[in-house]
Amino acid sequence: MTRSMAAVDIAVAEEGEKVFVFGNAPTALFRLLEHDVAVNGVIGVPVGFVGAAESKEALTQSGLPGIARAGS
């Protein structure tokens, strides 16, 4: 488990409204999508070659309110 994934686990456990912004860690975005949590919004723009494009595509297919930049 990466530190960014652990941070997502901590954040989803917090009470209240949630907005997530991912700019560097596709693993963290994937981790959020594993949780069944209500969010007010997700901005998913991780960069890189490993998992970046796939994580953004997963966000767009998830049904969560969010913005994702296409590609890697």
mmCIF file of C-alpha atoms in Angstrom:
data_model
loop_
_atom_site.group_PDB
_atom_site.id
_atom_site.type_symbol
_atom_site.label_atom_id
_atom_site.label_comp_id
_atom_site.label_asym_id
_atom_site.label_seq_id
_atom_site.Cartn_x
_atom_site.Cartn_y
_atom_site.Cartn_z
ATOM 1 C CA MET A 1 0.000 0.000 0.000
ATOM 2 C CA THR A 2 1.323 3.427 -0.929
ATOM 3 C CA ARG A 3 1.201 6.460 1.354
ATOM 4 C CA SER A 4 -1.298 8.126 -0.967
ATOM 5 C CA MET A 5 -3.571 5.082 -0.776
ATOM 6 C CA ALA A 6 -3.370 5.191 3.029
ATOM 7 C CA ALA A 7 -4.246 8.887 2.939
ATOM 8 C CA VAL A 8 -7.387 8.086 0.924
ATOM 9 C CA ASP A 9 -8.375 5.464 3.507
ATOM 10 C CA ILE A 10 -8.032 8.059 6.264
ATOM 11 C CA ALA A 11 -9.918 10.717 4.299
ATOM 12 C CA VAL A 12 -12.918 8.525 3.471
ATOM 13 C CA ALA A 13 -13.297 7.716 7.172
ATOM 14 C CA GLU A 14 -13.665 11.402 8.054
ATOM 15 C CA GLU A 15 -17.137 12.826 8.585
ATOM 16 C CA GLY A 16 -18.587 15.487 6.314
ATOM 17 C CA GLU A 17 -18.578 16.439 2.678
ATOM 18 C CA LYS A 18 -15.675 15.301 0.541
ATOM 19 C CA VAL A 19 -13.873 16.619 -2.525
ATOM 20 C CA PHE A 20 -10.806 14.724 -3.734
ATOM 21 C CA VAL A 21 -8.084 16.043 -6.028
ATOM 22 C CA PHE A 22 -5.524 13.669 -7.538
ATOM 23 C CA GLY A 23 -2.665 15.198 -9.467
ATOM 24 C CA ASN A 24 0.116 12.681 -9.108
ATOM 25 C CA ALA A 25 -0.944 9.284 -7.771
ATOM 26 C CA PRO A 26 -3.093 7.020 -9.936
ATOM 27 C CA THR A 27 -2.950 4.403 -7.168
ATOM 28 C CA ALA A 28 -4.748 6.807 -4.831
ATOM 29 C CA LEU A 29 -7.474 7.454 -7.401
ATOM 30 C CA PHE A 30 -7.923 3.700 -7.857
ATOM 31 C CA ARG A 31 -8.117 3.368 -4.061
ATOM 32 C CA LEU A 32 -10.907 5.929 -3.845
ATOM 33 C CA LEU A 33 -12.850 4.039 -6.495
ATOM 34 C CA GLU A 34 -12.557 0.860 -4.382
ATOM 35 C CA HIS A 35 -14.423 2.578 -1.528
ATOM 36 C CA ASP A 36 -18.195 2.881 -1.473
ATOM 37 C CA VAL A 37 -18.238 6.498 -0.355
ATOM 38 C CA ALA A 38 -20.341 9.497 -1.299
ATOM 39 C CA VAL A 39 -18.251 12.397 -2.562
ATOM 40 C CA ASN A 40 -19.131 15.902 -3.685
ATOM 41 C CA GLY A 41 -16.526 15.799 -6.403
ATOM 42 C CA VAL A 42 -13.344 14.232 -7.707
ATOM 43 C CA ILE A 43 -10.710 15.863 -9.877
ATOM 44 C CA GLY A 44 -8.537 13.161 -11.392
ATOM 45 C CA VAL A 45 -5.540 14.367 -13.362
ATOM 46 C CA PRO A 46 -2.705 12.024 -12.367
ATOM 47 C CA VAL A 47 0.224 11.964 -14.761
ATOM 48 C CA GLY A 48 2.619 9.225 -15.729
ATOM 49 C CA PHE A 49 2.909 6.029 -17.677
ATOM 50 C CA VAL A 50 1.798 3.416 -15.144
ATOM 51 C CA GLY A 51 -1.917 3.478 -14.427
ATOM 52 C CA ALA A 52 -2.579 7.149 -15.101
ATOM 53 C CA ALA A 53 -4.786 6.784 -18.172
ATOM 54 C CA GLU A 54 -6.528 3.733 -16.715
ATOM 55 C CA SER A 55 -7.310 5.466 -13.427
ATOM 56 C CA LYS A 56 -8.826 8.480 -15.204
ATOM 57 C CA GLU A 57 -10.907 6.214 -17.427
ATOM 58 C CA ALA A 58 -12.110 4.344 -14.332
ATOM 59 C CA LEU A 59 -13.148 7.665 -12.782
ATOM 60 C CA THR A 60 -15.174 8.637 -15.843
ATOM 61 C CA GLN A 61 -16.896 5.236 -15.791
ATOM 62 C CA SER A 62 -17.534 5.256 -12.025
ATOM 63 C CA GLY A 63 -20.550 7.540 -11.949
ATOM 64 C CA LEU A 64 -18.928 9.771 -9.327
ATOM 65 C CA PRO A 65 -19.181 13.516 -9.950
ATOM 66 C CA GLY A 66 -15.799 14.359 -11.303
ATOM 67 C CA ILE A 67 -13.433 15.787 -13.862
ATOM 68 C CA ALA A 68 -10.694 13.782 -15.543
ATOM 69 C CA ARG A 69 -8.159 14.712 -18.184
ATOM 70 C CA ALA A 70 -8.034 12.106 -20.959
ATOM 71 C CA GLY A 71 -4.813 10.242 -21.657
ATOM 72 C CA SER A 72 -1.624 9.943 -19.664
#
